[in-house]
JSON list of C-alpha atoms in Angstrom, two decimals:
[
{"chain": "H", "resi": 1, "resn": "MET", "atom": "CA", "xyz": [0.00, 0.00, 0.00]},
{"chain": "H", "resi": 2, "resn": "PRO", "atom": "CA", "xyz": [2.36, 2.73, -1.22]},
{"chain": "H", "resi": 3, "resn": "ASP", "atom": "CA", "xyz": [-0.27, 5.46, -0.79]},
{"chain": "H", "resi": 4, "resn": "VAL", "atom": "CA", "xyz": [-0.60, 4.88, 2.99]},
{"chain": "H", "resi": 5, "resn": "PRO", "atom": "CA", "xyz": [1.86, 6.95, 5.10]},
{"chain": "H", "resi": 6, "resn": "LEU", "atom": "CA", "xyz": [3.82, 5.17, 7.86]},
{"chain": "H", "resi": 7, "resn": "ARG", "atom": "CA", "xyz": [4.97, 7.17, 10.88]},
{"chain": "H", "resi": 8, "resn": "SER", "atom": "CA", "xyz": [7.28, 5.68, 13.48]},
{"chain": "H", "resi": 9, "resn": "PHE", "atom": "CA", "xyz": [8.72, 7.00, 16.74]},
{"chain": "H", "resi": 10, "resn": "MET", "atom": "CA", "xyz": [10.67, 5.66, 19.71]},
{"chain": "H", "resi": 11, "resn": "SER", "atom": "CA", "xyz": [9.26, 5.00, 23.15]},
{"chain": "H", "resi": 12, "resn": "ASP", "atom": "CA", "xyz": [10.98, 3.68, 26.25]},
{"chain": "H", "resi": 13, "resn": "ASP", "atom": "CA", "xyz": [9.99, 0.48, 28.06]},
{"chain": "H", "resi": 14, "resn": "SER", "atom": "CA", "xyz": [7.57, 2.28, 30.36]},
{"chain": "H", "resi": 15, "resn": "ALA", "atom": "CA", "xyz": [5.62, 3.72, 27.42]},
{"chain": "H", "resi": 16, "resn": "GLN", "atom": "CA", "xyz": [5.71, 0.80, 25.00]},
{"chain": "H", "resi": 17, "resn": "LEU", "atom": "CA", "xyz": [2.11, -0.15, 25.90]},
{"chain": "H", "resi": 18, "resn": "THR", "atom": "CA", "xyz": [0.89, 3.33, 26.86]},
{"chain": "H", "resi": 19, "resn": "VAL", "atom": "CA", "xyz": [1.17, 4.43, 23.23]},
{"chain": "H", "resi": 20, "resn": "LEU", "atom": "CA", "xyz": [-1.46, 1.81, 22.37]},
{"chain": "H", "resi": 21, "resn": "SER", "atom": "CA", "xyz": [-3.87, 2.65, 25.19]},
{"chain": "H", "resi": 22, "resn": "ASP", "atom": "CA", "xyz": [-3.77, 6.41, 24.58]},
{"chain": "H", "resi": 23, "resn": "GLY", "atom": "CA", "xyz": [-4.07, 6.08, 20.80]},
{"chain": "H", "resi": 24, "resn": "SER", "atom": "CA", "xyz": [-0.63, 7.51, 19.99]},
{"chain": "H", "resi": 25, "resn": "ALA", "atom": "CA", "xyz": [0.19, 4.40, 17.95]},
{"chain": "H", "resi": 26, "resn": "ASP", "atom": "CA", "xyz": [-1.74, 1.63, 16.22]},
{"chain": "H", "resi": 27, "resn": "LEU", "atom": "CA", "xyz": [1.00, -0.95, 16.77]},
{"chain": "H", "resi": 28, "resn": "SER", "atom": "CA", "xyz": [4.02, -1.14, 19.04]},
{"chain": "H", "resi": 29, "resn": "PHE", "atom": "CA", "xyz": [7.25, -3.13, 18.92]},
{"chain": "H", "resi": 30, "resn": "VAL", "atom": "CA", "xyz": [7.63, -4.16, 22.56]},
{"chain": "H", "resi": 31, "resn": "ARG", "atom": "CA", "xyz": [10.24, -5.88, 24.66]},
{"chain": "H", "resi": 32, "resn": "LEU", "atom": "CA", "xyz": [8.80, -8.93, 26.42]},
{"chain": "H", "resi": 33, "resn": "PRO", "atom": "CA", "xyz": [7.43, -9.71, 28.92]},
{"chain": "H", "resi": 34, "resn": "VAL", "atom": "CA", "xyz": [4.44, -7.35, 28.83]},
{"chain": "H", "resi": 35, "resn": "GLU", "atom": "CA", "xyz": [0.90, -7.43, 30.21]},
{"chain": "H", "resi": 36, "resn": "ARG", "atom": "CA", "xyz": [-1.15, -9.00, 27.39]},
{"chain": "H", "resi": 37, "resn": "ASP", "atom": "CA", "xyz": [-4.69, -8.22, 28.56]},
{"chain": "H", "resi": 38, "resn": "GLY", "atom": "CA", "xyz": [-6.61, -6.72, 25.64]},
{"chain": "H", "resi": 39, "resn": "LEU", "atom": "CA", "xyz": [-3.66, -7.15, 23.27]},
{"chain": "H", "resi": 40, "resn": "SER", "atom": "CA", "xyz": [-2.60, -9.39, 20.44]},
{"chain": "H", "resi": 41, "resn": "VAL", "atom": "CA", "xyz": [1.12, -10.14, 20.64]},
{"chain": "H", "resi": 42, "resn": "ILE", "atom": "CA", "xyz": [3.40, -11.81, 18.08]},
{"chain": "H", "resi": 43, "resn": "PRO", "atom": "CA", "xyz": [6.94, -12.73, 19.22]},
{"chain": "H", "resi": 44, "resn": "LEU", "atom": "CA", "xyz": [9.45, -11.81, 16.49]},
{"chain": "H", "resi": 45, "resn": "TYR", "atom": "CA", "xyz": [13.08, -12.34, 17.49]},
{"chain": "H", "resi": 46, "resn": "GLU", "atom": "CA", "xyz": [15.54, -12.55, 20.38]},
{"chain": "H", "resi": 47, "resn": "GLU", "atom": "CA", "xyz": [18.11, -9.84, 21.14]},
{"chain": "H", "resi": 48, "resn": "GLN", "atom": "CA", "xyz": [21.79, -10.49, 21.79]},
{"chain": "H", "resi": 49, "resn": "PRO", "atom": "CA", "xyz": [22.80, -9.21, 25.26]},
{"chain": "H", "resi": 50, "resn": "VAL", "atom": "CA", "xyz": [26.02, -7.25, 25.69]},
{"chain": "H", "resi": 51, "resn": "VAL", "atom": "CA", "xyz": [28.00, -6.04, 28.69]},
{"chain": "H", "resi": 52, "resn": "VAL", "atom": "CA", "xyz": [28.94, -2.36, 28.56]},
{"chain": "H", "resi": 53, "resn": "ALA", "atom": "CA", "xyz": [32.08, -1.29, 30.43]},
{"chain": "H", "resi": 54, "resn": "PRO", "atom": "CA", "xyz": [34.16, 1.89, 30.68]},
{"chain": "H", "resi": 55, "resn": "LYS", "atom": "CA", "xyz": [36.82, 2.30, 28.01]},
{"chain": "H", "resi": 56, "resn": "GLY", "atom": "CA", "xyz": [40.04, 0.59, 29.07]},
{"chain": "H", "resi": 57, "resn": "HIS", "atom": "CA", "xyz": [38.27, -2.12, 31.08]},
{"chain": "H", "resi": 58, "resn": "GLU", "atom": "CA", "xyz": [39.75, -5.60, 30.66]},
{"chain": "H", "resi": 59, "resn": "VAL", "atom": "CA", "xyz": [36.62, -6.88, 28.84]},
{"chain": "H", "resi": 60, "resn": "SER", "atom": "CA", "xyz": [37.62, -4.72, 25.86]},
{"chain": "H", "resi": 61, "resn": "VAL", "atom": "CA", "xyz": [40.36, -7.21, 24.85]},
{"chain": "H", "resi": 62, "resn": "PHE", "atom": "CA", "xyz": [37.78, -9.96, 24.24]},
{"chain": "H", "resi": 63, "resn": "GLU", "atom": "CA", "xyz": [35.18, -10.38, 21.48]},
{"chain": "H", "resi": 64, "resn": "GLU", "atom": "CA", "xyz": [32.71, -11.96, 23.91]},
{"chain": "H", "resi": 65, "resn": "VAL", "atom": "CA", "xyz": [32.59, -12.46, 27.67]},
{"chain": "H", "resi": 66, "resn": "ALA", "atom": "CA", "xyz": [30.87, -15.04, 29.87]},
{"chain": "H", "resi": 67, "resn": "LEU", "atom": "CA", "xyz": [28.64, -13.71, 32.61]},
{"chain": "H", "resi": 68, "resn": "ALA", "atom": "CA", "xyz": [30.23, -16.16, 35.08]},
{"chain": "H", "resi": 69, "resn": "ASP", "atom": "CA", "xyz": [33.61, -14.48, 34.55]},
{"chain": "H", "resi": 70, "resn": "LEU", "atom": "CA", "xyz": [32.20, -11.14, 35.73]},
{"chain": "H", "resi": 71, "resn": "ALA", "atom": "CA", "xyz": [30.98, -12.32, 39.13]},
{"chain": "H", "resi": 72, "resn": "ALA", "atom": "CA", "xyz": [33.27, -9.86, 40.95]},
{"chain": "H", "resi": 73, "resn": "GLU", "atom": "CA", "xyz": [32.05, -6.85, 38.95]},
{"chain": "H", "resi": 74, "resn": "THR", "atom": "CA", "xyz": [29.50, -4.25, 40.05]},
{"chain": "H", "resi": 75, "resn": "PHE", "atom": "CA", "xyz": [26.44, -4.14, 37.79]},
{"chain": "H", "resi": 76, "resn": "LEU", "atom": "CA", "xyz": [24.21, -1.09, 37.56]},
{"chain": "H", "resi": 77, "resn": "ASP", "atom": "CA", "xyz": [20.40, -1.27, 37.61]},
{"chain": "H", "resi": 78, "resn": "VAL", "atom": "CA", "xyz": [19.47, 0.39, 34.32]},
{"chain": "H", "resi": 79, "resn": "ALA", "atom": "CA", "xyz": [15.82, 0.95, 35.28]},
{"chain": "H", "resi": 80, "resn": "GLU", "atom": "CA", "xyz": [16.69, 2.56, 38.62]},
{"chain": "H", "resi": 81, "resn": "LEU", "atom": "CA", "xyz": [19.03, 4.98, 36.84]},
{"chain": "H", "resi": 82, "resn": "GLY", "atom": "CA", "xyz": [16.22, 6.17, 34.59]},
{"chain": "H", "resi": 83, "resn": "GLY", "atom": "CA", "xyz": [16.97, 4.23, 31.43]},
{"chain": "H", "resi": 84, "resn": "PRO", "atom": "CA", "xyz": [19.84, 3.09, 29.25]},
{"chain": "H", "resi": 85, "resn": "GLU", "atom": "CA", "xyz": [21.15, 6.50, 28.18]},
{"chain": "H", "resi": 86, "resn": "THR", "atom": "CA", "xyz": [21.69, 7.67, 31.76]},
{"chain": "H", "resi": 87, "resn": "ALA", "atom": "CA", "xyz": [23.03, 4.26, 32.79]},
{"chain": "H", "resi": 88, "resn": "LEU", "atom": "CA", "xyz": [25.64, 4.37, 30.04]},
{"chain": "H", "resi": 89, "resn": "GLN", "atom": "CA", "xyz": [26.79, 7.80, 31.21]},
{"chain": "H", "resi": 90, "resn": "VAL", "atom": "CA", "xyz": [27.32, 6.28, 34.66]},
{"chain": "H", "resi": 91, "resn": "VAL", "atom": "CA", "xyz": [29.21, 3.34, 33.11]},
{"chain": "H", "resi": 92, "resn": "ALA", "atom": "CA", "xyz": [31.51, 5.81, 31.31]},
{"chain": "H", "resi": 93, "resn": "SER", "atom": "CA", "xyz": [32.37, 7.34, 34.68]},
{"chain": "H", "resi": 94, "resn": "GLY", "atom": "CA", "xyz": [33.70, 3.95, 35.88]},
{"chain": "H", "resi": 95, "resn": "ALA", "atom": "CA", "xyz": [31.01, 3.33, 38.51]},
{"chain": "H", "resi": 96, "resn": "GLY", "atom": "CA", "xyz": [30.10, -0.13, 37.20]},
{"chain": "H", "resi": 97, "resn": "LEU", "atom": "CA", "xyz": [28.99, -2.25, 34.25]},
{"chain": "H", "resi": 98, "resn": "ALA", "atom": "CA", "xyz": [25.62, -2.55, 32.56]},
{"chain": "H", "resi": 99, "resn": "ILE", "atom": "CA", "xyz": [23.89, -5.36, 30.66]},
{"chain": "H", "resi": 100, "resn": "LEU", "atom": "CA", "xyz": [21.80, -4.22, 27.71]},
{"chain": "H", "resi": 101, "resn": "PRO", "atom": "CA", "xyz": [20.41, -5.56, 24.45]},
{"chain": "H", "resi": 102, "resn": "MET", "atom": "CA", "xyz": [22.96, -5.03, 21.68]},
{"chain": "H", "resi": 103, "resn": "SER", "atom": "CA", "xyz": [20.58, -2.83, 19.67]},
{"chain": "H", "resi": 104, "resn": "VAL", "atom": "CA", "xyz": [20.11, -0.46, 22.64]},
{"chain": "H", "resi": 105, "resn": "ALA", "atom": "CA", "xyz": [23.85, -0.19, 23.36]},
{"chain": "H", "resi": 106, "resn": "ARG", "atom": "CA", "xyz": [24.57, 0.53, 19.69]},
{"chain": "H", "resi": 107, "resn": "HIS", "atom": "CA", "xyz": [21.81, 3.12, 19.46]},
{"chain": "H", "resi": 108, "resn": "PHE", "atom": "CA", "xyz": [23.08, 5.27, 22.32]},
{"chain": "H", "resi": 109, "resn": "ASN", "atom": "CA", "xyz": [26.78, 4.51, 21.74]},
{"chain": "H", "resi": 110, "resn": "VAL", "atom": "CA", "xyz": [28.01, 6.64, 24.64]},
{"chain": "H", "resi": 111, "resn": "LYS", "atom": "CA", "xyz": [31.58, 7.86, 24.34]},
{"chain": "H", "resi": 112, "resn": "ASP", "atom": "CA", "xyz": [34.23, 6.23, 26.55]},
{"chain": "H", "resi": 113, "resn": "THR", "atom": "CA", "xyz": [32.35, 2.93, 26.78]},
{"chain": "H", "resi": 114, "resn": "VAL", "atom": "CA", "xyz": [32.88, -0.46, 25.13]},
{"chain": "H", "resi": 115, "resn": "ALA", "atom": "CA", "xyz": [30.31, -3.18, 24.52]},
{"chain": "H", "resi": 116, "resn": "ARG", "atom": "CA", "xyz": [31.03, -6.90, 24.17]},
{"chain": "H", "resi": 117, "resn": "LYS", "atom": "CA", "xyz": [28.79, -9.89, 23.52]},
{"chain": "H", "resi": 118, "resn": "LEU", "atom": "CA", "xyz": [27.71, -11.55, 26.75]},
{"chain": "H", "resi": 119, "resn": "THR", "atom": "CA", "xyz": [27.14, -15.29, 27.01]},
{"chain": "H", "resi": 120, "resn": "GLY", "atom": "CA", "xyz": [25.25, -17.01, 29.81]},
{"chain": "H", "resi": 121, "resn": "ALA", "atom": "CA", "xyz": [22.89, -14.06, 30.29]},
{"chain": "H", "resi": 122, "resn": "PRO", "atom": "CA", "xyz": [19.12, -14.15, 29.70]},
{"chain": "H", "resi": 123, "resn": "VAL", "atom": "CA", "xyz": [18.10, -12.94, 26.25]},
{"chain": "H", "resi": 124, "resn": "THR", "atom": "CA", "xyz": [15.31, -10.44, 25.65]},
{"chain": "H", "resi": 125, "resn": "GLU", "atom": "CA", "xyz": [12.59, -10.92, 23.06]},
{"chain": "H", "resi": 126, "resn": "ILE", "atom": "CA", "xyz": [10.99, -8.37, 20.75]},
{"chain": "H", "resi": 127, "resn": "ALA", "atom": "CA", "xyz": [7.32, -8.70, 19.77]},
{"chain": "H", "resi": 128, "resn": "LEU", "atom": "CA", "xyz": [4.67, -6.77, 17.87]},
{"chain": "H", "resi": 129, "resn": "ALA", "atom": "CA", "xyz": [1.60, -5.76, 19.91]},
{"chain": "H", "resi": 130, "resn": "TRP", "atom": "CA", "xyz": [-1.72, -4.17, 18.96]},
{"chain": "H", "resi": 131, "resn": "PRO", "atom": "CA", "xyz": [-5.23, -3.89, 20.50]},
{"chain": "H", "resi": 132, "resn": "LEU", "atom": "CA", "xyz": [-7.41, -6.98, 20.18]},
{"chain": "H", "resi": 133, "resn": "ASP", "atom": "CA", "xyz": [-10.34, -5.03, 18.74]},
{"chain": "H", "resi": 134, "resn": "THR", "atom": "CA", "xyz": [-8.33, -3.73, 15.76]},
{"chain": "H", "resi": 135, "resn": "MET", "atom": "CA", "xyz": [-10.24, -4.30, 12.52]},
{"chain": "H", "resi": 136, "resn": "ASP", "atom": "CA", "xyz": [-8.46, -1.89, 10.17]},
{"chain": "H", "resi": 137, "resn": "GLU", "atom": "CA", "xyz": [-7.36, -3.50, 6.87]},
{"chain": "H", "resi": 138, "resn": "VAL", "atom": "CA", "xyz": [-4.22, -1.37, 6.64]},
{"chain": "H", "resi": 139, "resn": "ILE", "atom": "CA", "xyz": [-3.07, -2.56, 10.07]},
{"chain": "H", "resi": 140, "resn": "GLU", "atom": "CA", "xyz": [-3.90, -6.16, 9.16]},
{"chain": "H", "resi": 141, "resn": "GLU", "atom": "CA", "xyz": [-1.79, -5.72, 6.03]},
{"chain": "H", "resi": 142, "resn": "PHE", "atom": "CA", "xyz": [1.17, -4.48, 8.10]},
{"chain": "H", "resi": 143, "resn": "ILE", "atom": "CA", "xyz": [0.80, -7.36, 10.56]},
{"chain": "H", "resi": 144, "resn": "GLY", "atom": "CA", "xyz": [0.80, -9.80, 7.66]},
{"chain": "H", "resi": 145, "resn": "ILE", "atom": "CA", "xyz": [4.03, -8.32, 6.28]},
{"chain": "H", "resi": 146, "resn": "VAL", "atom": "CA", "xyz": [5.68, -8.57, 9.70]},
{"chain": "H", "resi": 147, "resn": "ARG", "atom": "CA", "xyz": [4.62, -12.22, 9.79]},
{"chain": "H", "resi": 148, "resn": "GLY", "atom": "CA", "xyz": [6.46, -12.76, 6.53]},
{"chain": "H", "resi": 149, "resn": "ARG", "atom": "CA", "xyz": [3.67, -12.61, 3.99]},
{"chain": "H", "resi": 150, "resn": "THR", "atom": "CA", "xyz": [4.25, -10.92, 0.66]},
{"chain": "H", "resi": 151, "resn": "ALA", "atom": "CA", "xyz": [1.94, -8.28, -0.74]},
{"chain": "H", "resi": 152, "resn": "ALA", "atom": "CA", "xyz": [0.66, -10.82, -3.26]},
{"chain": "H", "resi": 153, "resn": "SER", "atom": "CA", "xyz": [-0.23, -13.43, -0.62]},
{"chain": "H", "resi": 154, "resn": "SER", "atom": "CA", "xyz": [-3.82, -14.59, -0.85]},
{"chain": "H", "resi": 155, "resn": "ARG", "atom": "CA", "xyz": [-4.20, -13.97, 2.91]},
{"chain": "H", "resi": 156, "resn": "GLN", "atom": "CA", "xyz": [-3.40, -10.27, 2.60]},
{"chain": "H", "resi": 157, "resn": "PRO", "atom": "CA", "xyz": [-6.47, -7.96, 2.66]},
{"chain": "H", "resi": 158, "resn": "SER", "atom": "CA", "xyz": [-5.27, -6.05, -0.41]},
{"chain": "H", "resi": 159, "resn": "ALA", "atom": "CA", "xyz": [-4.94, -9.28, -2.38]},
{"chain": "H", "resi": 160, "resn": "GLN", "atom": "CA", "xyz": [-8.50, -10.31, -1.52]},
{"chain": "H", "resi": 161, "resn": "GLN", "atom": "CA", "xyz": [-10.09, -7.35, -3.26]},
{"chain": "H", "resi": 162, "resn": "GLU", "atom": "CA", "xyz": [-12.40, -8.43, -6.05]},
{"chain": "H", "resi": 163, "resn": "LYS", "atom": "CA", "xyz": [-10.63, -8.30, -9.38]},
{"chain": "H", "resi": 164, "resn": "PRO", "atom": "CA", "xyz": [-12.51, -6.61, -12.24]},
{"chain": "H", "resi": 165, "resn": "LYS", "atom": "CA", "xyz": [-14.23, -9.14, -14.42]},
{"chain": "H", "resi": 166, "resn": "LYS", "atom": "CA", "xyz": [-13.02, -9.37, -17.99]},
{"chain": "H", "resi": 167, "resn": "GLU", "atom": "CA", "xyz": [-15.52, -8.57, -20.70]},
{"chain": "H", "resi": 168, "resn": "PRO", "atom": "CA", "xyz": [-16.59, -11.76, -22.50]},
{"chain": "H", "resi": 169, "resn": "LYS", "atom": "CA", "xyz": [-15.20, -12.20, -25.96]},
{"chain": "H", "resi": 170, "resn": "PRO", "atom": "CA", "xyz": [-17.78, -11.52, -28.70]},
{"chain": "H", "resi": 171, "resn": "ASP", "atom": "CA", "xyz": [-19.27, -14.59, -30.35]},
{"chain": "H", "resi": 172, "resn": "ARG", "atom": "CA", "xyz": [-17.96, -14.44, -33.87]},
{"chain": "H", "resi": 173, "resn": "ARG", "atom": "CA", "xyz": [-19.68, -17.57, -35.04]},
{"chain": "H", "resi": 174, "resn": "GLY", "atom": "CA", "xyz": [-21.96, -16.80, -37.96]},
{"chain": "H", "resi": 175, "resn": "THR", "atom": "CA", "xyz": [-20.94, -13.15, -38.14]},
{"chain": "H", "resi": 176, "resn": "GLY", "atom": "CA", "xyz": [-18.44, -13.53, -40.96]},
{"chain": "H", "resi": 177, "resn": "VAL", "atom": "CA", "xyz": [-19.34, -13.77, -44.64]},
{"chain": "H", "resi": 178, "resn": "LYS", "atom": "CA", "xyz": [-19.10, -17.32, -45.82]},
{"chain": "H", "resi": 179, "resn": "LYS", "atom": "CA", "xyz": [-16.75, -17.97, -48.70]},
{"chain": "H", "resi": 180, "resn": "PRO", "atom": "CA", "xyz": [-18.50, -19.18, -51.86]},
{"chain": "H", "resi": 181, "resn": "LYS", "atom": "CA", "xyz": [-17.95, -22.75, -52.75]},
{"chain": "H", "resi": 182, "resn": "VAL", "atom": "CA", "xyz": [-15.24, -23.25, -55.35]},
{"chain": "H", "resi": 183, "resn": "ALA", "atom": "CA", "xyz": [-16.44, -25.02, -58.52]},
{"chain": "H", "resi": 184, "resn": "GLN", "atom": "CA", "xyz": [-14.93, -28.41, -59.05]},
{"chain": "H", "resi": 185, "resn": "ARG", "atom": "CA", "xyz": [-12.25, -28.24, -61.69]},
{"chain": "H", "resi": 186, "resn": "TYR", "atom": "CA", "xyz": [-12.19, -31.93, -62.60]},
{"chain": "H", "resi": 187, "resn": "ALA", "atom": "CA", "xyz": [-14.87, -34.49, -63.17]},
{"chain": "H", "resi": 188, "resn": "PRO", "atom": "CA", "xyz": [-15.37, -36.85, -60.27]},
{"chain": "H", "resi": 189, "resn": "ASN", "atom": "CA", "xyz": [-13.46, -40.11, -60.40]},
{"chain": "H", "resi": 190, "resn": "PRO", "atom": "CA", "xyz": [-15.93, -42.79, -61.46]},
{"chain": "H", "resi": 191, "resn": "ASP", "atom": "CA", "xyz": [-13.93, -45.45, -59.62]},
{"chain": "H", "resi": 192, "resn": "LYS", "atom": "CA", "xyz": [-14.03, -43.61, -56.32]},
{"chain": "H", "resi": 193, "resn": "GLY", "atom": "CA", "xyz": [-15.78, -45.69, -53.72]},
{"chain": "H", "resi": 194, "resn": "ARG", "atom": "CA", "xyz": [-15.74, -48.92, -55.67]},
{"chain": "H", "resi": 195, "resn": "GLY", "atom": "CA", "xyz": [-14.10, -52.00, -54.30]},
{"chain": "H", "resi": 196, "resn": "LYS", "atom": "CA", "xyz": [-11.12, -53.63, -55.90]},
{"chain": "H", "resi": 197, "resn": "GLY", "atom": "CA", "xyz": [-11.87, -55.51, -59.04]},
{"chain": "H", "resi": 198, "resn": "SER", "atom": "CA", "xyz": [-15.12, -53.64, -59.63]},
{"chain": "H", "resi": 199, "resn": "ARG", "atom": "CA", "xyz": [-13.91, -52.23, -62.99]},
{"chain": "H", "resi": 200, "resn": "LYS", "atom": "CA", "xyz": [-14.56, -54.63, -65.90]},
{"chain": "H", "resi": 201, "resn": "LYS", "atom": "CA", "xyz": [-11.47, -55.77, -67.67]},
{"chain": "H", "resi": 202, "resn": "GLY", "atom": "CA", "xyz": [-11.41, -55.23, -71.42]},
{"chain": "H", "resi": 203, "resn": "LYS", "atom": "CA", "xyz": [-10.81, -58.05, -73.88]},
{"chain": "H", "resi": 204, "resn": "ARG", "atom": "CA", "xyz": [-7.40, -58.51, -75.32]}
]
């Protein structure tokens, strides 16, 4: 549906469902778990966790780090600090480490911090959520695309629109002028249709 505008905006974890209840958004990409009452929710993919440390920390020499190897480290509570952006500023000061989804750490990319893949940590999952009572065809089309359907899929609302019927081809039988019969140039063969030996043999 190229003629339908699509507007997107970011919201933090505390507002990822509020935008649906107050009508600010028709659909929301949310980080699970969420309260599902009154919502349809489709899980989409899992996020890779990373550990974010101040620049120069020993984790920077590795490509990935195991959570068990960081048992002696101080970890910051990202939610208590008001969100990832503020938490990363605190990490840059050297006060501790933070665990975040890779996409979040890359988005804010605070100076004087390094992020490394973290193994052994719980993953987070991204899902698409929308109100249960949604009946709009445009939204259903978007949901179908997120689910992996193509625009031409028979299950897409736009593909189910009635196609214009083709006009029937005109019946041309009997409308043309018949060609006159061509006169026979030669006399018919008198032996045609007779069995073998039907012609009388002449005397020698």
